[in-house]
Amino acid sequence: MFFAEIFDNLTFGLSVAFTPTNVLFLLVGALVGMVVGLFPGFGPAAGIAILIPMTFGLNPTTAIIMLSGIYYGSMYGGTITSILINTPGESATVASTLDGYPMAQNGRAGPALVMQAIASFFGGTLGVVLICGFAPILANFASSFGPSEYFLIIMLGLLLLTTMMGDNRLNGVISALFGFAIAMVGVDSVSGAQRYTFGSPELIGGIYFVPVAIGLFGIGELLYCIYTGQHKKINDRLQFSFRSKDFWPTKRDYISSKFTFVRGSVIGFIAGVLPGSGATIGSILAYSVEKKVAKDPEAFGKGEIRGLVAPETANNAASAGAMVPLISLGIPGSGATAVLLGALMMWGLQPGPMLIDSNPDLVWGLVASMYMGNMILVALSIVAIPLFVKFLDIPYRLVVPVIVILCVIGAYALNNSIIETSMLLIMGLVGFGMKLYGYSPAATVLALVLGGMAESTFLQSLIISQGSLAIFVQRPISLVLTLIMFSTIGFSLLVRYIKKKHDEKATQSDPSEVG
């Protein structure tokens, strides 16, 4: 029964996605995603944010299929630079450098590129199958949620995202609070009073997330890349033949990685489903697990194929897994899915338990398009690798002005607003500063997108309870979510305390560290 339902959902989704228009824009999204992944530090969130204004005239299903193609397509492209020049396209492909680049140095760049494409396809495909099974179950469970449960879910998602920032947890919280502050601009949903509009009629409707997202991710990332010298890097290590007989992986490569494909995919999918975890954590965790279960862990870091397959299956499965909370609960778990959530809201769609029932064509069309997109991407990754590598040779002095012009045009065309265009440029500088000093643009965008929903659900909860905060612990689900939140905070503080004590002990035991 379970597998029959998965098959029926996928069949319906394919009937929606497999139209000339949707296939065309899926191809465009996949191509753009790969190119976005090739540029170090840029990331899928920036690519999605920049191209949102170009989807205004499209059908919502077509538009979200294209934007999702950018999301998971960037995972493919980002690994090309990780393998060839030891430069991850984004954080989710950092783990792929550990064995991918040594493989290239050992003369096995071809097998590494082909295997990463196959691993990405396997992880993405398994992720799509798991979406079909878990999204409806989670949506049915969430249909019993009230305002208090939704508020706690929103807070939990933000909390997990900020606590995943390691030593920069405080910066993550500040970034989220900054996003909430931006979300407060406009009209109070209860009293109708204007807040922080400074007398400007253009701010009565609030600050739209698109110029903020484009500024923080697009302009901010570009400025940061220039500041860190990414534009000066010359790719002089790409000399190998794609037509060589050694281009394809060996039979031994496939046999040694047969269980790695499954382990990495499952770990990645689970990490993607958990808000605040995502592809970066999933890929690193999959690599660590694979190294621990291996009989020869000393081989990792020296060009071991399993060390490449594990993070590649994980980051693509995580991309699929991140769609589960987005579709079922309306809770994004990363910057890229936060931008996707904003895009859905822009088209008047509210992700959550009712989305699957009210817009099944969009949900299952999106899921089926991810399967089709993975098929397109695995072909592109193998056949068009030499072409995509050429993009690495485009000078940044040509790339930067084109992207800036696209950002400005997109922000202005949204509402023909000079204020929103100015907001784009201001947020570009803010985004650069956030990257420079360790703050989180993703947490800011996430808080901005969810800020209005958090406020309305919080106020609704207080109205229902006549002002009593006890509503957040009275119902079983609310109580469990509240306990999870406090447990997360407590665990985070405990880990920090243990780490601090360990560092102090290490300092005291090492005379060279004293004085």
Short mmCIF file of C-alpha atoms in Angstrom, two decimals:
data_model
loop_
_atom_site.label_atom_id
_atom_site.label_comp_id
_atom_site.label_asym_id
_atom_site.label_seq_id
_atom_site.Cartn_x
_atom_site.Cartn_y
_atom_site.Cartn_z
CA MET A 1 0.00 0.00 0.00
CA PHE A 2 2.83 2.37 0.95
CA PHE A 3 4.77 1.76 -2.28
CA ALA A 4 1.56 1.91 -4.34
CA GLU A 5 0.88 5.38 -2.94
CA ILE A 6 4.42 6.49 -3.75
CA PHE A 7 4.01 5.21 -7.31
CA ASP A 8 0.66 6.96 -7.73
CA ASN A 9 2.03 10.26 -6.42
CA LEU A 10 5.07 10.11 -8.69
CA THR A 11 2.94 9.18 -11.70
CA PHE A 12 0.65 12.15 -11.09
CA GLY A 13 3.66 14.42 -10.57
CA LEU A 14 5.28 13.28 -13.81
CA SER A 15 2.07 14.08 -15.70
CA VAL A 16 2.34 17.63 -14.34
CA ALA A 17 6.09 18.10 -14.73
CA PHE A 18 6.50 16.40 -18.10
CA THR A 19 5.15 19.24 -20.25
CA PRO A 20 7.27 21.17 -22.80
CA THR A 21 7.16 24.37 -20.72
CA ASN A 22 8.02 22.74 -17.41
CA VAL A 23 10.80 20.63 -18.92
CA LEU A 24 12.28 23.71 -20.61
CA PHE A 25 12.38 25.75 -17.41
CA LEU A 26 13.61 22.74 -15.46
CA LEU A 27 16.52 22.52 -17.90
CA VAL A 28 17.19 26.25 -17.52
CA GLY A 29 17.13 25.95 -13.71
CA ALA A 30 19.46 22.94 -13.73
CA LEU A 31 21.93 24.71 -16.03
CA VAL A 32 21.86 27.90 -13.99
CA GLY A 33 22.25 25.87 -10.80
CA MET A 34 25.36 24.17 -12.11
CA VAL A 35 26.86 27.49 -13.18
CA VAL A 36 26.00 29.03 -9.79
CA GLY A 37 27.70 26.09 -8.10
CA LEU A 38 30.84 26.64 -10.16
CA PHE A 39 31.44 30.11 -8.75
CA PRO A 40 33.04 29.66 -5.30
CA GLY A 41 31.12 31.21 -2.43
CA PHE A 42 28.06 32.16 -4.43
CA GLY A 43 25.65 29.41 -3.39
CA PRO A 44 22.11 28.39 -4.41
CA ALA A 45 20.34 30.96 -2.23
CA ALA A 46 21.96 33.79 -4.17
CA GLY A 47 21.11 32.22 -7.53
CA ILE A 48 17.48 31.66 -6.53
CA ALA A 49 17.10 35.16 -5.09
CA ILE A 50 18.52 36.84 -8.18
CA LEU A 51 16.27 34.92 -10.58
CA ILE A 52 12.99 35.22 -8.64
CA PRO A 53 12.01 38.48 -10.43
CA MET A 54 12.41 36.71 -13.79
CA THR A 55 9.70 34.19 -12.87
CA PHE A 56 6.90 36.69 -12.26
CA GLY A 57 5.09 35.96 -15.51
CA LEU A 58 5.30 32.19 -15.09
CA ASN A 59 2.81 29.72 -13.72
CA PRO A 60 3.67 29.10 -10.01
CA THR A 61 4.33 25.41 -10.66
CA THR A 62 6.69 26.19 -13.55
CA ALA A 63 8.44 28.90 -11.56
CA ILE A 64 9.04 26.77 -8.46
CA ILE A 65 10.27 23.89 -10.64
CA MET A 66 12.84 26.21 -12.20
CA LEU A 67 13.96 27.70 -8.86
CA SER A 68 14.24 24.24 -7.29
CA GLY A 69 16.39 23.16 -10.23
CA ILE A 70 18.81 25.93 -9.27
CA TYR A 71 18.82 24.64 -5.69
CA TYR A 72 19.84 21.05 -6.27
CA GLY A 73 21.72 21.79 -9.52
CA SER A 74 24.21 23.89 -7.57
CA MET A 75 25.18 20.77 -5.60
CA TYR A 76 26.38 19.18 -8.82
CA GLY A 77 28.28 22.25 -10.00
CA GLY A 78 29.88 22.99 -6.66
CA THR A 79 31.64 19.64 -6.62
CA ILE A 80 33.39 20.28 -9.94
CA THR A 81 35.51 23.03 -8.38
CA SER A 82 35.93 20.97 -5.20
CA ILE A 83 37.53 18.15 -7.20
CA LEU A 84 39.50 20.12 -9.78
CA ILE A 85 40.86 23.12 -7.87
CA ASN A 86 40.16 22.25 -4.21
CA THR A 87 37.69 25.15 -3.97
CA PRO A 88 34.16 24.22 -2.84
CA GLY A 89 31.43 26.00 -4.76
CA GLU A 90 29.51 26.22 -1.49
CA SER A 91 29.64 24.88 2.05
CA ALA A 92 27.72 21.67 1.22
CA THR A 93 30.58 20.51 -1.02
CA VAL A 94 33.40 21.17 1.43
CA ALA A 95 33.58 17.51 2.47
CA SER A 96 33.94 16.52 -1.20
CA THR A 97 37.36 18.20 -1.34
CA LEU A 98 38.80 15.82 1.26
CA ASP A 99 39.13 12.92 -1.18
CA GLY A 100 37.90 14.45 -4.45
CA TYR A 101 40.87 16.75 -4.88
CA PRO A 102 43.45 14.09 -3.96
CA MET A 103 41.86 11.88 -6.64
CA ALA A 104 42.42 14.63 -9.20
CA GLN A 105 46.02 15.03 -8.04
CA ASN A 106 46.47 11.28 -8.43
CA GLY A 107 45.39 11.49 -12.07
CA ARG A 108 41.83 10.27 -11.41
CA ALA A 109 39.91 13.50 -12.01
CA GLY A 110 37.75 11.79 -14.64
CA PRO A 111 36.55 8.93 -12.39
CA ALA A 112 36.02 11.44 -9.56
CA LEU A 113 33.78 13.68 -11.69
CA VAL A 114 31.78 10.79 -13.10
CA MET A 115 31.37 9.11 -9.72
CA GLN A 116 30.23 12.35 -8.06
CA ALA A 117 27.58 12.70 -10.77
CA ILE A 118 26.35 9.14 -10.24
CA ALA A 119 26.44 9.54 -6.44
CA SER A 120 24.52 12.81 -6.68
CA PHE A 121 21.92 11.16 -8.90
CA PHE A 122 21.52 8.22 -6.51
CA GLY A 123 21.20 10.45 -3.45
CA GLY A 124 18.77 12.84 -5.15
CA THR A 125 16.64 10.00 -6.53
CA LEU A 126 16.39 8.17 -3.21
CA GLY A 127 15.54 11.50 -1.60
CA VAL A 128 12.65 12.00 -4.05
CA VAL A 129 11.27 8.54 -3.24
CA LEU A 130 11.47 9.25 0.49
CA ILE A 131 9.71 12.61 0.01
CA CYS A 132 6.75 10.80 -1.55
CA GLY A 133 6.46 8.61 1.51
CA PHE A 134 7.22 11.01 4.34
CA ALA A 135 5.71 14.32 3.20
CA PRO A 136 2.06 13.13 3.28
CA ILE A 137 2.60 11.42 6.67
CA LEU A 138 4.12 14.56 8.15
CA ALA A 139 1.41 16.72 6.60
CA ASN A 140 -1.33 14.54 8.10
CA PHE A 141 0.35 14.75 11.49
CA ALA A 142 0.73 18.53 11.21
CA SER A 143 -2.94 18.99 10.27
CA SER A 144 -3.73 18.76 13.99
CA PHE A 145 -1.46 21.71 14.78
CA GLY A 146 -2.91 24.90 16.18
CA PRO A 147 -1.38 28.43 16.36
CA SER A 148 0.70 27.53 19.42
CA GLU A 149 2.24 24.48 17.70
CA TYR A 150 3.04 26.47 14.57
CA PHE A 151 4.71 29.21 16.61
CA LEU A 152 6.85 26.66 18.45
CA ILE A 153 7.78 24.93 15.17
CA ILE A 154 8.91 28.28 13.73
CA MET A 155 10.96 29.03 16.82
CA LEU A 156 12.46 25.53 16.80
CA GLY A 157 13.52 25.89 13.18
CA LEU A 158 15.23 29.20 13.87
CA LEU A 159 16.81 27.85 17.04
CA LEU A 160 18.29 24.84 15.25
CA LEU A 161 19.64 27.07 12.50
CA THR A 162 21.33 29.44 14.93
CA THR A 163 22.76 26.67 17.14
CA MET A 164 24.31 25.00 14.09
CA MET A 165 26.73 27.94 13.78
CA GLY A 166 29.29 26.40 16.13
CA ASP A 167 31.15 29.04 18.12
CA ASN A 168 29.11 31.80 16.47
CA ARG A 169 25.78 30.94 18.12
CA LEU A 170 25.39 34.47 19.48
CA ASN A 171 25.97 35.86 16.00
CA GLY A 172 23.31 33.49 14.68
CA VAL A 173 20.79 34.71 17.26
CA ILE A 174 21.62 38.35 16.46
CA SER A 175 21.20 37.63 12.74
CA ALA A 176 17.78 36.09 13.36
CA LEU A 177 16.71 39.03 15.54
CA PHE A 178 17.78 41.39 12.76
CA GLY A 179 15.52 39.49 10.37
CA PHE A 180 12.63 39.73 12.84
CA ALA A 181 13.22 43.49 13.16
CA ILE A 182 12.93 43.89 9.37
CA ALA A 183 9.74 41.80 9.41
CA MET A 184 8.19 44.21 11.93
CA VAL A 185 8.22 47.10 9.46
CA GLY A 186 4.74 47.87 8.15
CA VAL A 187 1.28 47.62 9.68
CA ASP A 188 0.57 45.81 12.95
CA SER A 189 -1.68 42.84 12.17
CA VAL A 190 -3.77 43.40 15.34
CA SER A 191 -3.99 47.14 15.99
CA GLY A 192 -3.49 48.32 12.40
CA ALA A 193 -0.91 50.87 13.58
CA GLN A 194 2.09 51.69 11.41
CA ARG A 195 5.49 50.53 12.69
CA TYR A 196 8.91 51.83 11.64
CA THR A 197 7.64 53.25 8.33
CA PHE A 198 9.19 56.70 9.02
CA GLY A 199 6.30 58.32 7.22
CA SER A 200 6.99 56.52 3.93
CA PRO A 201 3.86 55.15 2.21
CA GLU A 202 6.03 52.60 0.37
CA LEU A 203 6.92 50.93 3.67
CA ILE A 204 3.34 50.54 4.90
CA GLY A 205 3.17 47.13 3.23
CA GLY A 206 6.44 46.12 4.89
CA ILE A 207 9.85 45.34 3.44
CA TYR A 208 9.63 42.69 0.76
CA PHE A 209 11.93 39.74 1.19
CA VAL A 210 13.20 39.72 -2.43
CA PRO A 211 15.43 42.84 -2.31
CA VAL A 212 16.68 41.80 1.13
CA ALA A 213 17.51 38.26 -0.04
CA ILE A 214 19.13 39.44 -3.28
CA GLY A 215 21.17 42.02 -1.38
CA LEU A 216 22.34 39.74 1.41
CA PHE A 217 23.10 36.72 -0.77
CA GLY A 218 23.79 38.20 -4.22
CA ILE A 219 25.57 41.54 -3.72
CA GLY A 220 26.94 40.53 -0.33
CA GLU A 221 28.48 37.30 -1.66
CA LEU A 222 30.04 39.11 -4.62
CA LEU A 223 31.63 41.75 -2.41
CA TYR A 224 32.92 39.05 -0.07
CA CYS A 225 34.39 37.02 -2.92
CA ILE A 226 36.21 40.10 -4.21
CA TYR A 227 37.41 40.99 -0.70
CA THR A 228 38.80 37.48 -0.10
CA GLY A 229 40.53 37.42 -3.47
CA GLN A 230 38.45 34.74 -5.18
CA HIS A 231 38.47 36.85 -8.35
CA LYS A 232 42.27 36.63 -8.56
CA LYS A 233 42.48 32.83 -8.57
CA ILE A 234 43.70 31.33 -11.81
CA ASN A 235 42.71 27.79 -12.64
CA ASP A 236 45.94 26.40 -14.06
CA ARG A 237 45.45 22.81 -12.86
CA LEU A 238 42.71 21.66 -15.21
CA GLN A 239 44.93 19.89 -17.70
CA PHE A 240 43.59 16.38 -18.18
CA SER A 241 41.84 14.57 -20.98
CA PHE A 242 38.12 13.90 -20.79
CA ARG A 243 38.46 11.45 -23.67
CA SER A 244 41.00 9.27 -21.96
CA LYS A 245 40.20 5.62 -21.34
CA ASP A 246 40.82 6.37 -17.67
CA PHE A 247 37.93 8.86 -17.58
CA TRP A 248 35.42 6.27 -16.29
CA PRO A 249 35.38 4.72 -12.79
CA THR A 250 36.57 1.12 -12.47
CA LYS A 251 34.52 -1.89 -11.44
CA ARG A 252 36.34 -1.83 -8.09
CA ASP A 253 35.16 1.75 -7.50
CA TYR A 254 31.52 0.70 -7.81
CA ILE A 255 31.91 -2.45 -5.69
CA SER A 256 33.74 -0.71 -2.85
CA SER A 257 31.09 2.04 -2.75
CA LYS A 258 27.93 -0.08 -3.01
CA PHE A 259 26.93 0.39 0.65
CA THR A 260 28.27 3.94 0.76
CA PHE A 261 25.58 5.03 -1.71
CA VAL A 262 22.82 3.92 0.66
CA ARG A 263 24.42 5.10 3.91
CA GLY A 264 25.22 8.53 2.57
CA SER A 265 21.75 8.99 1.07
CA VAL A 266 19.90 8.03 4.26
CA ILE A 267 22.11 10.21 6.47
CA GLY A 268 21.77 13.13 4.07
CA PHE A 269 17.99 12.82 3.83
CA ILE A 270 17.58 12.77 7.62
CA ALA A 271 19.87 15.80 7.94
CA GLY A 272 17.83 17.62 5.28
CA VAL A 273 14.53 16.93 7.04
CA LEU A 274 15.81 18.41 10.32
CA PRO A 275 15.42 22.22 10.20
CA GLY A 276 18.75 23.97 10.63
CA SER A 277 20.84 20.93 9.69
CA GLY A 278 20.84 20.64 5.90
CA ALA A 279 23.28 19.53 3.25
CA THR A 280 26.45 20.86 4.89
CA ILE A 281 25.94 18.96 8.14
CA GLY A 282 24.66 15.92 6.23
CA SER A 283 27.70 15.71 3.96
CA ILE A 284 30.19 16.10 6.81
CA LEU A 285 28.31 13.57 8.94
CA ALA A 286 28.14 11.06 6.07
CA TYR A 287 31.89 11.39 5.48
CA SER A 288 32.63 10.89 9.19
CA VAL A 289 30.38 7.83 9.42
CA GLU A 290 31.90 6.29 6.31
CA LYS A 291 35.39 6.76 7.67
CA LYS A 292 34.44 5.19 11.00
CA VAL A 293 32.83 2.08 9.47
CA ALA A 294 35.66 1.55 6.97
CA LYS A 295 38.17 -1.21 7.59
CA ASP A 296 40.91 1.05 6.22
CA PRO A 297 40.19 4.56 7.57
CA GLU A 298 43.77 5.56 6.87
CA ALA A 299 42.96 5.52 3.14
CA PHE A 300 40.58 8.47 3.53
CA GLY A 301 41.99 11.87 2.67
CA LYS A 302 44.34 10.35 0.10
CA GLY A 303 41.94 9.91 -2.81
CA GLU A 304 39.53 7.24 -1.53
CA ILE A 305 36.43 6.93 -3.74
CA ARG A 306 34.16 6.23 -0.75
CA GLY A 307 35.25 9.55 0.75
CA LEU A 308 33.80 11.27 -2.32
CA VAL A 309 30.67 9.16 -2.73
CA ALA A 310 29.52 9.59 0.90
CA PRO A 311 29.26 13.43 0.96
CA GLU A 312 27.94 13.58 -2.62
CA THR A 313 25.04 11.22 -1.98
CA ALA A 314 24.38 13.02 1.30
CA ASN A 315 24.24 16.60 0.06
CA ASN A 316 21.86 15.77 -2.78
CA ALA A 317 19.63 13.61 -0.58
CA ALA A 318 19.63 16.48 1.93
CA SER A 319 18.45 18.87 -0.79
CA ALA A 320 15.47 16.59 -1.33
CA GLY A 321 14.96 16.06 2.38
CA ALA A 322 14.80 19.82 3.00
CA MET A 323 11.66 19.91 0.86
CA VAL A 324 9.78 17.74 3.39
CA PRO A 325 9.49 20.32 6.20
CA LEU A 326 9.11 23.09 3.62
CA ILE A 327 6.12 21.43 1.96
CA SER A 328 4.59 19.75 5.01
CA LEU A 329 5.14 22.34 7.73
CA GLY A 330 6.06 25.51 5.86
CA ILE A 331 9.38 25.55 7.73
CA PRO A 332 12.57 25.98 5.68
CA GLY A 333 15.77 24.51 7.04
CA SER A 334 18.32 26.59 5.13
CA GLY A 335 18.84 29.90 3.38
CA ALA A 336 17.97 28.45 -0.03
CA THR A 337 14.70 26.88 1.14
CA ALA A 338 13.88 30.11 3.02
CA VAL A 339 14.09 31.95 -0.29
CA LEU A 340 11.91 29.24 -1.88
CA LEU A 341 9.39 29.69 0.92
CA GLY A 342 9.30 33.42 0.24
CA ALA A 343 8.75 32.73 -3.45
CA LEU A 344 5.80 30.44 -2.70
CA MET A 345 4.25 33.11 -0.46
CA MET A 346 4.79 35.67 -3.20
CA TRP A 347 2.53 33.58 -5.46
CA GLY A 348 -0.13 33.42 -2.75
CA LEU A 349 0.68 29.85 -1.68
CA GLN A 350 1.10 28.90 1.96
CA PRO A 351 3.31 25.86 2.49
CA GLY A 352 2.01 23.63 5.24
CA PRO A 353 -0.36 20.73 5.90
CA MET A 354 -3.02 22.06 3.52
CA LEU A 355 -0.69 22.63 0.57
CA ILE A 356 -0.64 18.99 -0.53
CA ASP A 357 -4.45 18.83 -0.53
CA SER A 358 -5.08 22.28 -1.99
CA ASN A 359 -2.28 22.31 -4.59
CA PRO A 360 -1.38 18.68 -5.34
CA ASP A 361 -0.29 19.57 -8.88
CA LEU A 362 2.37 21.95 -7.53
CA VAL A 363 3.62 19.62 -4.80
CA TRP A 364 3.83 16.41 -6.82
CA GLY A 365 4.88 18.25 -9.96
CA LEU A 366 7.77 19.71 -7.96
CA VAL A 367 8.73 16.32 -6.51
CA ALA A 368 8.59 14.60 -9.92
CA SER A 369 10.60 17.44 -11.48
CA MET A 370 13.36 16.76 -8.95
CA TYR A 371 13.62 13.21 -10.26
CA MET A 372 13.66 14.48 -13.86
CA GLY A 373 16.15 17.19 -12.87
CA ASN A 374 18.52 14.62 -11.42
CA MET A 375 18.39 12.68 -14.70
CA ILE A 376 19.19 15.86 -16.64
CA LEU A 377 21.97 16.81 -14.25
CA VAL A 378 23.72 13.44 -14.27
CA ALA A 379 23.84 13.62 -18.08
CA LEU A 380 25.09 17.22 -18.02
CA SER A 381 27.65 16.45 -15.35
CA ILE A 382 29.24 13.74 -17.47
CA VAL A 383 28.80 15.04 -21.01
CA ALA A 384 29.22 18.79 -20.49
CA ILE A 385 31.93 18.87 -17.83
CA PRO A 386 34.53 20.45 -20.20
CA LEU A 387 32.03 23.20 -21.07
CA PHE A 388 31.22 23.99 -17.45
CA VAL A 389 34.89 24.03 -16.53
CA LYS A 390 35.31 26.86 -19.05
CA PHE A 391 33.04 29.03 -16.91
CA LEU A 392 35.79 28.99 -14.31
CA ASP A 393 37.98 30.94 -16.72
CA ILE A 394 35.54 33.87 -17.04
CA PRO A 395 37.17 36.86 -15.30
CA TYR A 396 35.33 38.22 -12.29
CA ARG A 397 35.59 41.71 -13.77
CA LEU A 398 33.06 40.52 -16.37
CA VAL A 399 30.93 38.44 -14.02
CA VAL A 400 30.45 41.04 -11.27
CA PRO A 401 28.87 43.90 -13.29
CA VAL A 402 26.48 41.52 -15.07
CA ILE A 403 25.23 40.05 -11.80
CA VAL A 404 24.94 43.48 -10.14
CA ILE A 405 22.87 44.80 -13.07
CA LEU A 406 20.59 41.74 -12.89
CA CYS A 407 20.16 42.27 -9.14
CA VAL A 408 19.25 45.96 -9.50
CA ILE A 409 16.86 45.37 -12.41
CA GLY A 410 15.19 42.51 -10.56
CA ALA A 411 14.70 44.52 -7.37
CA TYR A 412 13.33 47.58 -9.20
CA ALA A 413 11.04 45.60 -11.52
CA LEU A 414 9.39 43.97 -8.52
CA ASN A 415 7.26 46.99 -7.57
CA ASN A 416 8.95 49.79 -9.56
CA SER A 417 10.20 51.06 -6.21
CA ILE A 418 13.33 53.14 -5.73
CA ILE A 419 13.15 52.46 -1.99
CA GLU A 420 13.34 48.68 -2.57
CA THR A 421 16.23 49.21 -4.99
CA SER A 422 18.01 51.27 -2.33
CA MET A 423 17.20 48.53 0.18
CA LEU A 424 18.91 46.03 -2.15
CA LEU A 425 22.14 48.05 -2.19
CA ILE A 426 22.05 48.68 1.56
CA MET A 427 21.48 44.99 2.25
CA GLY A 428 24.35 44.17 -0.09
CA LEU A 429 26.70 46.11 2.18
CA VAL A 430 25.06 44.57 5.26
CA GLY A 431 25.44 41.09 3.75
CA PHE A 432 29.13 41.71 3.09
CA GLY A 433 29.62 42.80 6.70
CA MET A 434 27.72 39.75 7.97
CA LYS A 435 29.92 37.37 5.98
CA LEU A 436 33.04 39.24 7.07
CA TYR A 437 32.29 39.16 10.79
CA GLY A 438 30.68 35.73 11.05
CA TYR A 439 26.98 36.59 11.09
CA SER A 440 24.41 34.53 9.20
CA PRO A 441 22.53 35.97 6.18
CA ALA A 442 20.58 32.68 6.08
CA ALA A 443 19.26 33.21 9.62
CA THR A 444 18.27 36.78 8.73
CA VAL A 445 16.33 35.78 5.62
CA LEU A 446 14.74 32.87 7.47
CA ALA A 447 13.58 35.17 10.28
CA LEU A 448 12.33 37.75 7.78
CA VAL A 449 10.29 35.19 5.85
CA LEU A 450 8.87 33.62 9.02
CA GLY A 451 8.60 36.80 11.07
CA GLY A 452 5.06 37.70 10.06
CA MET A 453 3.88 34.12 10.56
CA ALA A 454 5.59 33.92 13.97
CA GLU A 455 3.96 37.15 15.11
CA SER A 456 0.48 36.21 13.92
CA THR A 457 0.57 32.70 15.41
CA PHE A 458 1.92 34.04 18.72
CA LEU A 459 -0.84 36.66 18.95
CA GLN A 460 -3.49 34.10 17.94
CA SER A 461 -2.25 31.78 20.69
CA LEU A 462 -2.49 34.55 23.30
CA ILE A 463 -5.97 35.53 22.12
CA ILE A 464 -7.14 31.91 22.43
CA SER A 465 -5.63 31.58 25.92
CA GLN A 466 -6.70 35.08 26.99
CA GLY A 467 -3.11 36.17 27.43
CA SER A 468 -1.81 33.07 29.22
CA LEU A 469 1.54 31.62 28.11
CA ALA A 470 0.42 28.26 29.50
CA ILE A 471 -1.04 27.47 26.08
CA PHE A 472 2.47 26.58 24.93
CA VAL A 473 2.64 23.65 27.38
CA GLN A 474 -1.02 22.63 27.82
CA ARG A 475 -1.43 20.50 24.68
CA PRO A 476 0.73 17.37 24.30
CA ILE A 477 2.34 18.43 21.02
CA SER A 478 3.06 21.94 22.34
CA LEU A 479 4.60 20.48 25.47
CA VAL A 480 6.85 18.14 23.47
CA LEU A 481 7.98 20.98 21.17
CA THR A 482 8.69 23.22 24.15
CA LEU A 483 10.74 20.47 25.82
CA ILE A 484 12.68 19.91 22.58
CA MET A 485 13.45 23.62 22.40
CA PHE A 486 14.76 23.80 25.97
CA SER A 487 16.63 20.51 25.54
CA THR A 488 18.31 21.89 22.42
CA ILE A 489 19.36 25.02 24.28
CA GLY A 490 20.54 22.98 27.28
CA PHE A 491 22.49 20.53 25.12
CA SER A 492 24.11 23.39 23.22
CA LEU A 493 25.19 25.07 26.47
CA LEU A 494 26.47 21.75 27.86
CA VAL A 495 28.59 21.06 24.78
CA ARG A 496 29.98 24.56 24.95
CA TYR A 497 30.82 24.16 28.66
CA ILE A 498 32.56 20.80 28.10
CA LYS A 499 34.53 22.23 25.19
CA LYS A 500 35.59 25.21 27.30
CA LYS A 501 36.74 22.96 30.16
CA HIS A 502 38.59 20.71 27.71
CA ASP A 503 40.40 23.70 26.20
CA GLU A 504 41.31 25.00 29.65
CA LYS A 505 42.68 21.59 30.67
CA ALA A 506 44.66 21.31 27.43
CA THR A 507 46.13 24.77 28.01
CA GLN A 508 47.14 23.94 31.58
CA SER A 509 48.79 20.66 30.54
CA ASP A 510 50.77 22.28 27.73
CA PRO A 511 53.56 24.50 29.13
CA SER A 512 54.03 26.20 25.75
CA GLU A 513 50.54 27.64 26.05
CA VAL A 514 51.21 29.22 29.44
CA GLY A 515 52.47 32.80 29.64
#
